[in-house]
Amino acid sequence: MNAIPLQHGDPLLGELDLHLIGEGRHERLWEVLGAHPRVVRTARGPVAGTTFAVWAPNARAVRVVGDFDRWADGVPMRRRDHGVWEVFVPGADVGARYRYRVRSADGGLHDHADPLAFAAERPPGTASVVHRSRHTWRDAAWLDRRRQVDPVAAPLSVYEVHLGSWLSEDERHAASYRVLAHRLADHVGRLGFTHVELMPVAEHPYGGSWGYQVTSYYAPTARYGDPDDFRYLVDHLHAHGIGVIVDWVPAHFPRDDWALAGFDGTPLYEHPDPRRGEHPDWGTYVFAHGRPQVRNFLVANALYWLEEFHVDGLRVDAVASMLYLDYSRGEGQWEPNEFGGRENLEAVALLRELTTAIRRHRPDALVIAEESTLWPGVTAPVESGGLGFDLKWNLGWMHDTLGYFGHDPVRRAGHHHELVLPATYAAEERWLLPLSHDEVVHGKGSLWSRMPGDDAAKAAGLRALLAWMWAHPGKKLLFMGGEFGQVREWAEAGGLDWGLLGDPAHAGVAHLVADLNRLLRTRPALHALDHDPAGFAWLDADDADRNVVAFLRRDPAGGAVVCVANLSGVALPDYRVGLPQPGRWRVVLDTDAAEYGGSTHGPRRAVTADGIPWQGLPVSATWEIPPNSVLLLEYDPGLH
C-alpha cells in the first residue's frame, strides 16, 4: 500500500465531499463513505489500517467494532458536518469483519452493517467486510464496442438467471461466481443470447426472497465468492461477447434491524409515515425517496454497479410500486400528494434523477423498467416529461400471450384478441418482452407445462410461443430453463434439470432458441425498428376461426421478414401469404422442422411469388403451414 499525505488525527473527508453529501449530490459516494484500506503517515511513520465513514445524522455517538478489537468496545468515531462520522483504525486490514455500533438520541445502542459495505459476511452471517479490489479488468475492447452501439436499436435477447439454482440440484453446492462464469459463457454463447440478466446479486440474508430484499446495496452476495470473483464473472462474460444486466431494487428494503432499518435510531432510509414507508405486500420498508441523502445513496449505488463492476445495464425492479402512493393500499391507507393526486412525486423525481445521472456518466448502459401500469412516457426522455428509461417490460404482452398459448387450439378462436392486441401499442413505448421467473413459480407451472396437450403438443406449443416472441416487435427476455423446456416449476432451492437435453424434444427447443437468436442478430428486420411503426405491418390479424396470424417486419433499408403463425391443431395445406416484392422467397425457420423435434422433414421450402396481390401487398405465394407452428420467410435474391 502507498502512504498518503495525511497525518493521523486529521479530517478524513474533505469539505467538498461533506458539502455534496449534505446536499445529496455526491454521485461517487462510495469513494468517501464505507471502509477504505489505506496507509496514513504519522509521526512514527506510515501506519496501515482502514478509514471508516458513515452517515448517521441523528445518532448521539457511533463506534466501529470488529475483528480488529475482538468485537469489544469498538473505536469511537468523530462527528463531522452533515451527520457524517469518520475514523481511521490502525491494523484494520482487508478481510476484517466490522459493524457500526450506533447510540441513538434516546440512549439505545444497536449494531448495524455498513450501508456502503463493499463486501459482506456470507449468510447467515451479517457483518460487513473490509475489501479492496485487486481485479485487473480485461474488457476494454468490449467496452469500446459497447460505446459504438445504440443498445435500443441493436439486437437484444436476454437470458435471465438466478445464480443459486442455475446448476442442477446435484451441482448447486459448487455454485460460485468463477464456476458460473465459465458454465454460463459456454451455454449462453452457444445459444446466442446477447446478454444475461442476473436476479439481484446485492447481499440479502433471506435466500427465499430471490435477492429482492437487499440489506447491503454495495456488496455482491458472498454466497458465491468475494466482489472480485463477481468482477471475474462479468469480465469473463464480456470476453465471450455477452453483456451483463443486474436486477436493482430501489423501491423497498427489509426490516432487519441490523441493516438499514432505523439506522441511527430514527426512520433514516425509510419514509417515517407508515402510509408511505411500509409496503403491505412484501412486509418491507419503502425508501424515503424525497430525502436528498437517500436519493443520493440510491443514485450513487446504481452508478457504482455500472462503474465498479462494469455491468452493462440495470433492470429496475417494482417501478409501479414506486410511482403510485396507493399501490396495494386501500382507502385510508395512503395519503395524496400535495396536489391531491395518487402519483408519488418524490419517487418520480428519483427515477428521473437516476436515468439522467446514468445518461451523463454511462450513456451506453441500459436502464430497464419493470413497470406494469399505463404510466405514460416511461421510456420517453426526461426533458420531454418522461422517466428516461431505455426499455420497459411489456407485461401486457406477457399476460395476453401466455393466456392465448395456454388454451387448447380448439378454444383459441375466442381468445384471438389476446394474441393480436399487443401489436396495436408496440410503438407506444420501447418494449422488452419478458417471459421471466415470475411466470414459472407459485403454482403457475413451467412454460412447458403451461402448454396444452401431451408432450409432443407441449413441445410444439413452446416452440411456437418462442418463435412468436422472437418475431414480435420488442426486445426479448427468457428465464433460465425455458430455453430447453424445463418441465418442473422453478424453485429457488432447487436446480435446473439439465438431463432433459438428452431428450430430442427438449434438445430441439434449445436448437430452436439458438437459431432464433442467430436470426435476430443477422436479420435487421427482426430488431432495428422494434419501436418504430414503420417496422411492423399486419398481413392478416383477423383469421380467428383458423387461428392464423401473419405479419411483416421491415428494416431501415427495406429488407423484410414475414411471420406466419398457424396456431390451430390442423395443417393449412395451401395458405396464401402476401409478399412485398416478386421473386423467390424461402422459409428460414419452421418450428415444426425435424431438427427442432417437429415432424417436417426435408430442405427449407422456397417458392416464387406469383402476380396475385394479397393482404395489401403486390404479390403473394402459397405454403403448407404445419399445425401449432410458426414460419419465418425472407426474400432470397440468390434463388431464381
mmCIF file of C-alpha atoms in Angstrom, residues 27-172:
data_model
loop_
_atom_site.group_PDB
_atom_site.id
_atom_site.type_symbol
_atom_site.label_atom_id
_atom_site.label_comp_id
_atom_site.label_asym_id
_atom_site.label_seq_id
_atom_site.Cartn_x
_atom_site.Cartn_y
_atom_site.Cartn_z
ATOM 1 C CA GLU A 27 -22.540 10.785 -7.188
ATOM 2 C CA ARG A 28 -19.364 8.912 -6.203
ATOM 3 C CA LEU A 29 -20.477 8.356 -2.659
ATOM 4 C CA TRP A 30 -18.693 5.016 -2.430
ATOM 5 C CA GLU A 31 -15.337 6.758 -2.712
ATOM 6 C CA VAL A 32 -15.787 8.602 0.598
ATOM 7 C CA LEU A 33 -18.182 6.534 2.729
ATOM 8 C CA GLY A 34 -17.714 2.899 3.678
ATOM 9 C CA ALA A 35 -14.443 1.163 4.599
ATOM 10 C CA HIS A 36 -11.254 2.042 2.692
ATOM 11 C CA PRO A 37 -7.915 0.338 3.460
ATOM 12 C CA ARG A 38 -5.128 2.875 3.355
ATOM 13 C CA VAL A 39 -1.777 3.930 4.825
ATOM 14 C CA VAL A 40 -1.607 7.050 6.963
ATOM 15 C CA ARG A 41 1.571 8.940 7.758
ATOM 16 C CA THR A 42 2.146 9.557 11.429
ATOM 17 C CA ALA A 43 4.984 10.948 13.480
ATOM 18 C CA ARG A 44 6.178 7.369 13.919
ATOM 19 C CA GLY A 45 5.968 6.566 10.223
ATOM 20 C CA PRO A 46 3.361 5.056 7.893
ATOM 21 C CA VAL A 47 0.560 3.121 9.578
ATOM 22 C CA ALA A 48 -1.647 0.675 7.687
ATOM 23 C CA GLY A 49 -5.313 0.458 8.540
ATOM 24 C CA THR A 50 -8.765 1.327 7.285
ATOM 25 C CA THR A 51 -10.788 4.519 7.255
ATOM 26 C CA PHE A 52 -14.467 4.125 8.118
ATOM 27 C CA ALA A 53 -17.115 6.735 7.331
ATOM 28 C CA VAL A 54 -20.888 6.556 7.710
ATOM 29 C CA TRP A 55 -23.886 8.871 7.502
ATOM 30 C CA ALA A 56 -25.922 8.784 10.731
ATOM 31 C CA PRO A 57 -27.173 12.348 11.337
ATOM 32 C CA ASN A 58 -29.412 11.619 14.333
ATOM 33 C CA ALA A 59 -27.002 9.397 16.279
ATOM 34 C CA ARG A 60 -25.642 10.550 19.619
ATOM 35 C CA ALA A 61 -22.433 8.558 19.090
ATOM 36 C CA VAL A 62 -21.051 5.920 16.694
ATOM 37 C CA ARG A 63 -18.271 3.364 17.183
ATOM 38 C CA VAL A 64 -16.869 0.840 14.745
ATOM 39 C CA VAL A 65 -16.427 -2.641 16.198
ATOM 40 C CA GLY A 66 -14.935 -5.696 14.557
ATOM 41 C CA ASP A 67 -12.275 -8.330 14.360
ATOM 42 C CA PHE A 68 -9.602 -5.685 14.937
ATOM 43 C CA ASP A 69 -10.785 -5.101 18.536
ATOM 44 C CA ARG A 70 -12.174 -8.620 19.072
ATOM 45 C CA TRP A 71 -15.696 -7.181 18.975
ATOM 46 C CA ALA A 72 -15.162 -5.417 22.292
ATOM 47 C CA ASP A 73 -15.882 -1.741 22.945
ATOM 48 C CA GLY A 74 -15.087 -0.523 19.442
ATOM 49 C CA VAL A 75 -13.314 2.608 18.225
ATOM 50 C CA PRO A 76 -15.185 5.903 18.699
ATOM 51 C CA MET A 77 -15.850 7.824 15.516
ATOM 52 C CA ARG A 78 -15.593 11.566 15.062
ATOM 53 C CA ARG A 79 -18.667 13.545 14.017
ATOM 54 C CA ARG A 80 -18.302 15.830 11.025
ATOM 55 C CA ASP A 81 -20.766 18.188 9.322
ATOM 56 C CA HIS A 82 -23.998 16.895 7.756
ATOM 57 C CA GLY A 83 -24.221 13.860 10.002
ATOM 58 C CA VAL A 84 -21.093 12.081 8.773
ATOM 59 C CA TRP A 85 -18.967 10.060 11.231
ATOM 60 C CA GLU A 86 -15.396 9.006 10.454
ATOM 61 C CA VAL A 87 -12.359 7.297 11.956
ATOM 62 C CA PHE A 88 -9.079 5.704 10.914
ATOM 63 C CA VAL A 89 -8.421 2.357 12.613
ATOM 64 C CA PRO A 90 -4.779 1.209 12.533
ATOM 65 C CA GLY A 91 -4.431 -2.506 11.973
ATOM 66 C CA ALA A 92 -7.870 -2.994 10.465
ATOM 67 C CA ASP A 93 -6.962 -4.934 7.356
ATOM 68 C CA VAL A 94 -8.599 -6.346 4.255
ATOM 69 C CA GLY A 95 -10.886 -9.190 5.232
ATOM 70 C CA ALA A 96 -11.712 -7.807 8.675
ATOM 71 C CA ARG A 97 -15.374 -8.061 9.673
ATOM 72 C CA TYR A 98 -16.979 -4.994 11.231
ATOM 73 C CA ARG A 99 -20.206 -3.227 12.225
ATOM 74 C CA TYR A 100 -21.197 0.229 13.388
ATOM 75 C CA ARG A 101 -22.383 0.474 16.982
ATOM 76 C CA VAL A 102 -24.875 3.338 16.969
ATOM 77 C CA ARG A 103 -26.126 5.101 20.091
ATOM 78 C CA SER A 104 -29.437 6.766 19.322
ATOM 79 C CA ALA A 105 -30.735 10.011 20.772
ATOM 80 C CA ASP A 106 -32.755 8.108 23.403
ATOM 81 C CA GLY A 107 -29.646 6.240 24.581
ATOM 82 C CA GLY A 108 -30.376 2.950 22.815
ATOM 83 C CA LEU A 109 -27.417 1.009 21.442
ATOM 84 C CA HIS A 110 -27.558 -1.126 18.327
ATOM 85 C CA ASP A 111 -25.085 -2.703 15.892
ATOM 86 C CA HIS A 112 -25.613 -2.209 12.161
ATOM 87 C CA ALA A 113 -23.966 -3.410 8.989
ATOM 88 C CA ASP A 114 -22.346 -0.666 6.943
ATOM 89 C CA PRO A 115 -24.827 0.753 4.374
ATOM 90 C CA LEU A 116 -21.875 1.186 1.990
ATOM 91 C CA ALA A 117 -20.070 -2.065 2.771
ATOM 92 C CA PHE A 118 -18.263 -3.292 -0.326
ATOM 93 C CA ALA A 119 -18.308 -6.878 0.918
ATOM 94 C CA ALA A 120 -20.400 -8.775 3.418
ATOM 95 C CA GLU A 121 -20.120 -11.878 5.511
ATOM 96 C CA ARG A 122 -21.610 -14.979 3.937
ATOM 97 C CA PRO A 123 -25.202 -15.502 5.164
ATOM 98 C CA PRO A 124 -26.392 -16.312 7.745
ATOM 99 C CA GLY A 125 -23.612 -14.004 8.998
ATOM 100 C CA THR A 126 -24.487 -10.318 8.814
ATOM 101 C CA ALA A 127 -21.226 -8.431 9.404
ATOM 102 C CA SER A 128 -19.657 -6.137 6.832
ATOM 103 C CA VAL A 129 -16.190 -6.984 5.490
ATOM 104 C CA VAL A 130 -13.299 -4.675 4.597
ATOM 105 C CA HIS A 131 -12.456 -5.203 0.933
ATOM 106 C CA ARG A 132 -10.029 -3.831 -1.632
ATOM 107 C CA SER A 133 -10.366 -4.859 -5.262
ATOM 108 C CA ARG A 134 -7.305 -6.404 -6.880
ATOM 109 C CA HIS A 135 -9.058 -7.364 -10.098
ATOM 110 C CA THR A 136 -7.407 -6.327 -13.361
ATOM 111 C CA TRP A 137 -10.059 -5.719 -15.990
ATOM 112 C CA ARG A 138 -9.544 -7.174 -19.456
ATOM 113 C CA ASP A 139 -12.725 -5.956 -21.136
ATOM 114 C CA ALA A 140 -11.517 -2.708 -22.715
ATOM 115 C CA ALA A 141 -12.350 -3.964 -26.209
ATOM 116 C CA TRP A 142 -15.870 -4.926 -25.084
ATOM 117 C CA LEU A 143 -16.456 -1.510 -23.528
ATOM 118 C CA ASP A 144 -15.158 0.209 -26.666
ATOM 119 C CA ARG A 145 -17.585 -1.781 -28.812
ATOM 120 C CA ARG A 146 -20.406 -1.060 -26.400
ATOM 121 C CA ARG A 147 -19.844 2.675 -26.769
ATOM 122 C CA GLN A 148 -20.271 2.380 -30.539
ATOM 123 C CA VAL A 149 -23.659 0.656 -30.399
ATOM 124 C CA ASP A 150 -27.124 2.051 -29.800
ATOM 125 C CA PRO A 151 -28.409 -0.582 -27.368
ATOM 126 C CA VAL A 152 -32.040 0.180 -28.182
ATOM 127 C CA ALA A 153 -31.611 -0.328 -31.940
ATOM 128 C CA ALA A 154 -29.301 -3.343 -31.626
ATOM 129 C CA PRO A 155 -30.449 -6.962 -31.316
ATOM 130 C CA LEU A 156 -31.146 -7.734 -27.668
ATOM 131 C CA SER A 157 -32.044 -11.150 -26.277
ATOM 132 C CA VAL A 158 -31.624 -11.578 -22.544
ATOM 133 C CA TYR A 159 -31.179 -14.818 -20.612
ATOM 134 C CA GLU A 160 -32.464 -14.281 -17.062
ATOM 135 C CA VAL A 161 -30.584 -16.226 -14.387
ATOM 136 C CA HIS A 162 -30.903 -16.995 -10.693
ATOM 137 C CA LEU A 163 -27.312 -17.893 -9.890
ATOM 138 C CA GLY A 164 -28.064 -20.189 -6.969
ATOM 139 C CA SER A 165 -30.389 -22.508 -8.880
ATOM 140 C CA TRP A 166 -28.952 -22.447 -12.409
ATOM 141 C CA LEU A 167 -26.872 -25.577 -11.951
ATOM 142 C CA SER A 168 -28.521 -28.930 -11.391
ATOM 143 C CA GLU A 169 -29.573 -29.891 -7.872
ATOM 144 C CA ASP A 170 -26.581 -32.242 -7.657
ATOM 145 C CA GLU A 171 -24.175 -29.457 -8.621
ATOM 146 C CA ARG A 172 -25.634 -26.397 -6.927
#
